[in-house]
PDB file of C-alpha atoms in Angstrom:
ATOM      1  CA  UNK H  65     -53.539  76.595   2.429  1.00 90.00           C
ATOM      2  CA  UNK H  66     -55.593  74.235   0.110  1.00 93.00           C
ATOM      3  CA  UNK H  67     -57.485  70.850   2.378  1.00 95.00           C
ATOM      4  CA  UNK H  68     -54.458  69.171   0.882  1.00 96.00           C
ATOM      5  CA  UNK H  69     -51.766  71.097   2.112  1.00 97.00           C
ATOM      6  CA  UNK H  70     -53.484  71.043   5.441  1.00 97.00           C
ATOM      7  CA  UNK H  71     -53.241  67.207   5.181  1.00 98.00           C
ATOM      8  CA  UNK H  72     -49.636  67.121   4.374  1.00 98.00           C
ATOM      9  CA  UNK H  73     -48.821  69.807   7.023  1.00 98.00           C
ATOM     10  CA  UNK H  74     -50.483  67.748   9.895  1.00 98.00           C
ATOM     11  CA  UNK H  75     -49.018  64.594   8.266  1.00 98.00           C
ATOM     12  CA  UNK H  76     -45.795  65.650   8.331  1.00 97.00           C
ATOM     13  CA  UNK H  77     -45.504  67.139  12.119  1.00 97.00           C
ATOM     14  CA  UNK H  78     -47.346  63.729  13.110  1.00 97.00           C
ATOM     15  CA  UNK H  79     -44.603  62.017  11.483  1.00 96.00           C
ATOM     16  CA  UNK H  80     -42.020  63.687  13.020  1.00 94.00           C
ATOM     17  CA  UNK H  81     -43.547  63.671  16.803  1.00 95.00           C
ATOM     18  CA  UNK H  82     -46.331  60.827  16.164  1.00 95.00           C
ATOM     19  CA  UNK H  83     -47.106  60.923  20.698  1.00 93.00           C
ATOM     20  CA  UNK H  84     -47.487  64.766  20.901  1.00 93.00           C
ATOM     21  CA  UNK H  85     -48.506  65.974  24.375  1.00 91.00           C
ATOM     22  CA  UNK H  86     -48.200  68.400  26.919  1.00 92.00           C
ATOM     23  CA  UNK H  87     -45.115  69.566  28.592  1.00 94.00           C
ATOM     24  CA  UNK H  88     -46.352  70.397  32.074  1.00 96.00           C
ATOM     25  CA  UNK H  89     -46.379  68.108  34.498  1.00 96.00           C
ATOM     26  CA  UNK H  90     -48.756  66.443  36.891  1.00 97.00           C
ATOM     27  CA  UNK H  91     -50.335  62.916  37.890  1.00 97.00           C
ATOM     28  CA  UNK H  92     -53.819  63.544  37.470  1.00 98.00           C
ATOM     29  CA  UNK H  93     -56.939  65.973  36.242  1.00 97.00           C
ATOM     30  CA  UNK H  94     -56.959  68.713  38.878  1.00 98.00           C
ATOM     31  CA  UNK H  95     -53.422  69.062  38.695  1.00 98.00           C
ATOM     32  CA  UNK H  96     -53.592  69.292  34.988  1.00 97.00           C
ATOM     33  CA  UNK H  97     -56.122  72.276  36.045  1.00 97.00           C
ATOM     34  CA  UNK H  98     -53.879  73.626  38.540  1.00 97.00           C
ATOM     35  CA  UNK H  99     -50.743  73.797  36.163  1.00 97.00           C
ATOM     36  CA  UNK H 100     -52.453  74.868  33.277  1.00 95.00           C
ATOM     37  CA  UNK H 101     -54.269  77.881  35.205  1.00 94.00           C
ATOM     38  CA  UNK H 102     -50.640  78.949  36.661  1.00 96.00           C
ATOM     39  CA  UNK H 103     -49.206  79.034  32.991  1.00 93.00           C
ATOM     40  CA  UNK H 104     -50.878  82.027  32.378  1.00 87.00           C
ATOM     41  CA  UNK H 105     -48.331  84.234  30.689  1.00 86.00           C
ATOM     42  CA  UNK H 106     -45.194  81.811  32.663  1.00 90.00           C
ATOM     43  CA  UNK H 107     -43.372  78.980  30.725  1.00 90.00           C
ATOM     44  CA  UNK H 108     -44.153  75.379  31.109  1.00 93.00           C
ATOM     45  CA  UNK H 109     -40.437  74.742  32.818  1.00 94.00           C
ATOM     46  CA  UNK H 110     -41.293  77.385  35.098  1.00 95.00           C
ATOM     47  CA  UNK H 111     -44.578  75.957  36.390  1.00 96.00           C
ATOM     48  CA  UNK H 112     -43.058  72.625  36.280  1.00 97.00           C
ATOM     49  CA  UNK H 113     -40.043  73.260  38.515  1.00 96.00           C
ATOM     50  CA  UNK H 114     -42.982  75.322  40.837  1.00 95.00           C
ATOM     51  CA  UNK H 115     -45.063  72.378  40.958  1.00 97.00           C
ATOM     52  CA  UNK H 116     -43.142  69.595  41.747  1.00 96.00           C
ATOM     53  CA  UNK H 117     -42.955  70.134  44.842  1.00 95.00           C
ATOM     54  CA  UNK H 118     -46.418  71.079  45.230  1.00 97.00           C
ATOM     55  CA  UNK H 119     -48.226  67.969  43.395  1.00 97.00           C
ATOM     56  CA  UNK H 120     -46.269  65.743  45.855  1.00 96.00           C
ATOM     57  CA  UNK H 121     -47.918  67.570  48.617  1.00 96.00           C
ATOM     58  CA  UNK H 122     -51.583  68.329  47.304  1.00 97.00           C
ATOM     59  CA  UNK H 123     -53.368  65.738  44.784  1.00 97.00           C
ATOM     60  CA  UNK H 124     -56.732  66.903  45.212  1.00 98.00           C
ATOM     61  CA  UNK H 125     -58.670  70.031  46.092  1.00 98.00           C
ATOM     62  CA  UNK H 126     -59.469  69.217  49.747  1.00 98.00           C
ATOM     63  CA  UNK H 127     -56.143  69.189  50.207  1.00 98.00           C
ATOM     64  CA  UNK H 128     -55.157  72.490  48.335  1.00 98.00           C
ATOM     65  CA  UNK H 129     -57.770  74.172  50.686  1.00 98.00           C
ATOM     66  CA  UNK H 130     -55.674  72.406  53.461  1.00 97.00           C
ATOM     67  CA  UNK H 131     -52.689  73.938  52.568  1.00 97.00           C
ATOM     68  CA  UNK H 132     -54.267  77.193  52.017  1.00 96.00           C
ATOM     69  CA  UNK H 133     -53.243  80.686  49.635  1.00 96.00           C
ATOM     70  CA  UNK H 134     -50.350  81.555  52.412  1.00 96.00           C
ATOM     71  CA  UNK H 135     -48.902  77.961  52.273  1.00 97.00           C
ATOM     72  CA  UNK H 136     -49.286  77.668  47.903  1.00 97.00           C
ATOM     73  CA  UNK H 137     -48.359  81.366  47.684  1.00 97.00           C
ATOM     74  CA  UNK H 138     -44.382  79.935  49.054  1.00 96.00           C
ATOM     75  CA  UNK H 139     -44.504  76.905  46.179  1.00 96.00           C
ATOM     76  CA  UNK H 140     -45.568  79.250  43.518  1.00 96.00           C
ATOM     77  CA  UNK H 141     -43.865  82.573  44.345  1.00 94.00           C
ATOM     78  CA  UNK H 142     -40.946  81.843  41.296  1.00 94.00           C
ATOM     79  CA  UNK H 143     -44.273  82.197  38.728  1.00 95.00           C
ATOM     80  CA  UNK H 144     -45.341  85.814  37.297  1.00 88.00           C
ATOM     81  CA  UNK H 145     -48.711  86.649  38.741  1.00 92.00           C
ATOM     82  CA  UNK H 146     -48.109  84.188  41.710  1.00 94.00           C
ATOM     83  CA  UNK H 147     -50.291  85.737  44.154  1.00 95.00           C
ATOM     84  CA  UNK H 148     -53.796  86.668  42.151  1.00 96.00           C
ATOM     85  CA  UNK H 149     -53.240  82.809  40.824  1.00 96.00           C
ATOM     86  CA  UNK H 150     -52.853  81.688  44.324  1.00 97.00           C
ATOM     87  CA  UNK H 151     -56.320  83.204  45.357  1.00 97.00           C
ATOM     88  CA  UNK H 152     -57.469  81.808  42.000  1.00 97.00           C
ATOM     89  CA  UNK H 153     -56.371  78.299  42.222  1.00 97.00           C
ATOM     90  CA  UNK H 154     -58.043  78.386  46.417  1.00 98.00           C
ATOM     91  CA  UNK H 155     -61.416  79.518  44.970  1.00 97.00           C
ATOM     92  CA  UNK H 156     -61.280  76.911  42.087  1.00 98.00           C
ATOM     93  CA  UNK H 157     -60.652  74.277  44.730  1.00 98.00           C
ATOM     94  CA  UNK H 158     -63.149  75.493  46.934  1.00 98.00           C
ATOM     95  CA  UNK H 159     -66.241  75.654  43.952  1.00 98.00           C
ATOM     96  CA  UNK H 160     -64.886  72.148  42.862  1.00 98.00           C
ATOM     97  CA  UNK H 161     -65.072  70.557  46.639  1.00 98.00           C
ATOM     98  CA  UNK H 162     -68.757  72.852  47.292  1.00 97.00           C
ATOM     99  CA  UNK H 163     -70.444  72.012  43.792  1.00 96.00           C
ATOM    100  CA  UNK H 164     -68.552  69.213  42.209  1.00 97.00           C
ATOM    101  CA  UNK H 165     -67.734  66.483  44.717  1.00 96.00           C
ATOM    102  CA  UNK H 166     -64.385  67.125  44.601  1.00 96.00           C
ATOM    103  CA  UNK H 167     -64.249  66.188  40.846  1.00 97.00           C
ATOM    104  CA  UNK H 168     -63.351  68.369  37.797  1.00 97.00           C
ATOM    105  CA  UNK H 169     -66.029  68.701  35.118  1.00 97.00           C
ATOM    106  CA  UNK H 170     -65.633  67.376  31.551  1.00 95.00           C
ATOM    107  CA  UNK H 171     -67.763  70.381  30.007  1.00 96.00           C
ATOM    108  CA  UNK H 172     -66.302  73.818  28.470  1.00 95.00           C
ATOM    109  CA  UNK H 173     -69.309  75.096  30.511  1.00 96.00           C
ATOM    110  CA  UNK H 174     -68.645  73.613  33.747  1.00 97.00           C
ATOM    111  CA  UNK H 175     -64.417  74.732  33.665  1.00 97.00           C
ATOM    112  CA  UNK H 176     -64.968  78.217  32.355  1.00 96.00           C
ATOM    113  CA  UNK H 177     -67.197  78.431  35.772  1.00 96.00           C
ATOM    114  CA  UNK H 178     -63.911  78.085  37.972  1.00 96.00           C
ATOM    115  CA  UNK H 179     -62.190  81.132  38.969  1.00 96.00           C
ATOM    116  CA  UNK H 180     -58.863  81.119  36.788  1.00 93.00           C
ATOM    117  CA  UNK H 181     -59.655  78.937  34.086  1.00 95.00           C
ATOM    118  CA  UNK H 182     -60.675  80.561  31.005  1.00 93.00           C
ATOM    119  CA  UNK H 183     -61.742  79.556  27.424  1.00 94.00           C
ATOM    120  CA  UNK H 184     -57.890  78.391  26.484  1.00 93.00           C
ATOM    121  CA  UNK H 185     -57.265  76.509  29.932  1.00 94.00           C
ATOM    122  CA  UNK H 186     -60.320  74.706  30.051  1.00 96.00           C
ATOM    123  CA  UNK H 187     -59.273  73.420  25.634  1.00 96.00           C
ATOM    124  CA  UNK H 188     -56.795  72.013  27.225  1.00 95.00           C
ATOM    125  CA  UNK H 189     -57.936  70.082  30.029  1.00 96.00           C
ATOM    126  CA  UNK H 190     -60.962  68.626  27.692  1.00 97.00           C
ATOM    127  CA  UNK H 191     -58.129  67.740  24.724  1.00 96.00           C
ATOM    128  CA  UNK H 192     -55.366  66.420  27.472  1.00 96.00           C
ATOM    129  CA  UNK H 193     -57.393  64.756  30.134  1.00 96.00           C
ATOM    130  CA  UNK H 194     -60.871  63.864  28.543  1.00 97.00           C
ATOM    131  CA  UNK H 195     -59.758  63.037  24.596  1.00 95.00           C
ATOM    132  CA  UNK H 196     -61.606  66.228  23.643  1.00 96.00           C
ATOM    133  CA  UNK H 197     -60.998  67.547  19.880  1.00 96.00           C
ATOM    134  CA  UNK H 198     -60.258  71.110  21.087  1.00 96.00           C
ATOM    135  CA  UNK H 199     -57.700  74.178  19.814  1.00 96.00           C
ATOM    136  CA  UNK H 200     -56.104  75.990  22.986  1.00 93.00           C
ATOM    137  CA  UNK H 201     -55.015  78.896  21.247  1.00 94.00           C
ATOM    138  CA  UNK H 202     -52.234  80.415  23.117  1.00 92.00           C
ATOM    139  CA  UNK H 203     -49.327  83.319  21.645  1.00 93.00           C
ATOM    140  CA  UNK H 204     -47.817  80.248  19.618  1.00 94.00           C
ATOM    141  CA  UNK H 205     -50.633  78.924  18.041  1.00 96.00           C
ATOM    142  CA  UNK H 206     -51.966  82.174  17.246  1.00 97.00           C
ATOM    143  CA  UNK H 207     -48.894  83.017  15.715  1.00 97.00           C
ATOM    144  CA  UNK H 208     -48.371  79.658  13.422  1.00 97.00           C
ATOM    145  CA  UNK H 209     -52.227  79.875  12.595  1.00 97.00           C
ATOM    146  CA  UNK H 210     -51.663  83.552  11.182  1.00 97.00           C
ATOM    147  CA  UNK H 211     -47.953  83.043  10.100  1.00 97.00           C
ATOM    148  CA  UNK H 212     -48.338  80.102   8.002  1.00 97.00           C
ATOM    149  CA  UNK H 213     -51.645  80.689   6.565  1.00 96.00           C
ATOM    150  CA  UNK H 214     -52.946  77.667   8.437  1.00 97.00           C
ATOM    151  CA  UNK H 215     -55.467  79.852  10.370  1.00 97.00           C
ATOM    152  CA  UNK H 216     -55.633  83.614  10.153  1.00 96.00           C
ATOM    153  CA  UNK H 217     -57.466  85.646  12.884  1.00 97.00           C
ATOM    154  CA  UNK H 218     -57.137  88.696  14.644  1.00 97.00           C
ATOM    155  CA  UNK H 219     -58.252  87.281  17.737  1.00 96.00           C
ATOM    156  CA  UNK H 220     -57.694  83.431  19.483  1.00 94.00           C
ATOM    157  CA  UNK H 221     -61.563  83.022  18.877  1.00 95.00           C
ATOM    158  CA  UNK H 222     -61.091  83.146  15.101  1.00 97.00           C
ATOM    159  CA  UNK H 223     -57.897  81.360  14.979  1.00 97.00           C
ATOM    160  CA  UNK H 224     -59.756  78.539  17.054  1.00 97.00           C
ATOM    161  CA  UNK H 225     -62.472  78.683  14.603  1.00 97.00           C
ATOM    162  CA  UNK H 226     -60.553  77.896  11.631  1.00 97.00           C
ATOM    163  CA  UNK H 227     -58.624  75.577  13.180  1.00 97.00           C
ATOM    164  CA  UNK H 228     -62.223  74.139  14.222  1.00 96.00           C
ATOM    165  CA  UNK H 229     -63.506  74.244  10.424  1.00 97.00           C
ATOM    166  CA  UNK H 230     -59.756  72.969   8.558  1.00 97.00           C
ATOM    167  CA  UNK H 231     -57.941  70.285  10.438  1.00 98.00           C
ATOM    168  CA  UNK H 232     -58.827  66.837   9.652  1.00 97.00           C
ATOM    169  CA  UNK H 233     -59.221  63.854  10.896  1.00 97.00           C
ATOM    170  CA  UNK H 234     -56.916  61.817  12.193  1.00 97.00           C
ATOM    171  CA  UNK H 235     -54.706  64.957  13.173  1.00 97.00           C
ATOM    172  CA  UNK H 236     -57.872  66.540  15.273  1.00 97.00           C
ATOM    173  CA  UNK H 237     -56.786  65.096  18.954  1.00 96.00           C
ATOM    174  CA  UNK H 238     -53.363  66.221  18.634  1.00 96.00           C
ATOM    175  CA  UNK H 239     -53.080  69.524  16.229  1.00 97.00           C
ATOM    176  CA  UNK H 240     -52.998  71.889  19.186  1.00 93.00           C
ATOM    177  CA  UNK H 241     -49.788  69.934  20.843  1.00 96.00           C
ATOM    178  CA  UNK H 242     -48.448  69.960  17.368  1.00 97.00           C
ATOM    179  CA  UNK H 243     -48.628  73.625  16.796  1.00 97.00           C
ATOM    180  CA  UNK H 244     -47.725  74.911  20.157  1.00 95.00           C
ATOM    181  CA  UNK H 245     -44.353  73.080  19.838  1.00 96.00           C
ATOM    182  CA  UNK H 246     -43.962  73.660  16.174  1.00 97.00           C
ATOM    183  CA  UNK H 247     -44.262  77.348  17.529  1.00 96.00           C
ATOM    184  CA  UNK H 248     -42.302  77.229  20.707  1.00 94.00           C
ATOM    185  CA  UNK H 249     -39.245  74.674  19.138  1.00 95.00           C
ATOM    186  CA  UNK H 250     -39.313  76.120  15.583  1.00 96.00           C
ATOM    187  CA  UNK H 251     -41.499  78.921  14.348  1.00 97.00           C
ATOM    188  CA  UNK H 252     -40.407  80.824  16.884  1.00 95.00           C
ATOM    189  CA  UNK H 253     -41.247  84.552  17.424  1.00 93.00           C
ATOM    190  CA  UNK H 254     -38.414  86.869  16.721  1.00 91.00           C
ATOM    191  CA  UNK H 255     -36.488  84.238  14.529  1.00 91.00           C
ATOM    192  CA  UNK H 256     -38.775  81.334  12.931  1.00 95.00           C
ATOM    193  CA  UNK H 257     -36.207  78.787  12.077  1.00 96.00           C
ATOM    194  CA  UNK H 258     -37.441  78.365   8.352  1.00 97.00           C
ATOM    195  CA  UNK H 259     -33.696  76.306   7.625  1.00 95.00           C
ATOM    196  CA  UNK H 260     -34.773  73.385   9.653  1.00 95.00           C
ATOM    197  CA  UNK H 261     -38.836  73.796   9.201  1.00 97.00           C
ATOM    198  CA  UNK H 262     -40.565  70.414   8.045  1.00 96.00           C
ATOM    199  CA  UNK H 263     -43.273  72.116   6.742  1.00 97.00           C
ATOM    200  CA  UNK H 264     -41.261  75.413   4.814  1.00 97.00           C
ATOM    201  CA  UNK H 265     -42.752  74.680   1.605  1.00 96.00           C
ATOM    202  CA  UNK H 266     -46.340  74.835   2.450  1.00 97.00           C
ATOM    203  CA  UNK H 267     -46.121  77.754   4.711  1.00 96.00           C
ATOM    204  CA  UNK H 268     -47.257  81.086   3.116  1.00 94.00           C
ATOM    205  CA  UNK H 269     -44.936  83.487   5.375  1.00 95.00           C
ATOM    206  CA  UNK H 270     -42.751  86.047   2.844  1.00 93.00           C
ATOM    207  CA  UNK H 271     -40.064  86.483   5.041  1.00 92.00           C
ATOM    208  CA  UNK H 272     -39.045  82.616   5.495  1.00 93.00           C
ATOM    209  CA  UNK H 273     -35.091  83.122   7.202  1.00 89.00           C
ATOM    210  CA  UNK H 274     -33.999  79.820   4.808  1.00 90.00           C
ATOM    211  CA  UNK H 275     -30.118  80.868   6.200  1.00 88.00           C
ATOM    212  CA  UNK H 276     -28.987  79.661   9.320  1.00 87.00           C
ATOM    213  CA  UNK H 277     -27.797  82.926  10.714  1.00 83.00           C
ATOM    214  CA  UNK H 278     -24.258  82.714  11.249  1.00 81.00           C
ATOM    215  CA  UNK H 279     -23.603  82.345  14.980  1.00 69.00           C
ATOM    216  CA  UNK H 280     -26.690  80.226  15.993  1.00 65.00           C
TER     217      UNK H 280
END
């Protein structure tokens, strides 16, 4: 894609979702933490009907150590991976009670240091929480960047980088929320739903399904 049709593909999703945000739910910065780091490979409506319960319960890490692994382990136990995300999401609480005051950090540096949170989770707590300009890369993402020509990689680092380098201003803040529905809602993996795509004509993908198939 030229720096044009990078403008134009931005400017259109903007239009059509100008307030893009997150799906998951919660009421305040370690709960965004908390959610994001039990997404791992689970939906958002997953964690969300998992955490409902929970964030009415716990709103900050003292209390998460309160309720302990056993006691998160029966909220989260519907989510893949429940138990190795309980221990995580106890040891996270526990570094961010012992070295942070209780308070999550608004460096890349400082989240990658908590047990669970990676490179990805940590993009999105600086972009949702702080007003960070990051790229989470996740499957959908990584799949738009490489299907659409937007930003080819062979790994979420190099997608990330591109995306880094090419989108402009003032579609920085929310291009990751933009492309993670655009991928979940419409550019989907098995089926991308090219008949209803906004942005069909300056996507580089040869195999654009331009049919509705019949049945769907």
């Amino acid at each position: 894609m030229t720096k044009d049709q990078i403008f134009e593909f931005f400017r259109r999703l903007a239009e059509d979702n100008p307030s893009p945000e997150t799906e998951l739910e919660y009421g305040n910065c370690y709960q965004l933490v908390v959610a994001v780091a039990l997404s791992a490979q689970a939906t958002d409506v997953g964690v969300n009907k998992a955490t409902r319960a929970l964030f009415r319960e716990v709103k900050t890490p003292e209390q998460m150590l309160e309720l302990g692994e056993d006691g998160l382990k029966e909220h989260i136990k519907t989510i893949g991976l429940f138990n190795s995300k309980a221990k995580n999401v106890i040891a996270l609480s526990q570094l961010l009670v012992d070295e942070y005051g209780g308070e999550v950090p608004d460096t890349r540096e400082d989240l990658v240091r908590l047990p669970g949170v990676g490179r990805k989770t940590a993009n999105v707590v600086l972009n949702c929480w702080f007003g960070h300009e990051t790229f989470a890369v996740d499957t959908h993402i990584f799949r738009v960047g490489n299907r659409t020509g937007l930003a080819k990689g062979k790994t979420p680092e190099q997608v990330e980088a591109k995306l880094e380098k090419r989108v402009p201003q003032p579609f920085r803040l929310g291009a990751h929320h933009w492309l993670i529905l655009h991928g979940r809602y419409v550019c989907k993996a098995r089926t991308p739903e090219c008949w209803r795509c906004k942005v069909v004509d300056l996507c580089s993908y040869r195999k654009k399904v331009l049919e509705k198939p019949k049945g769907r």
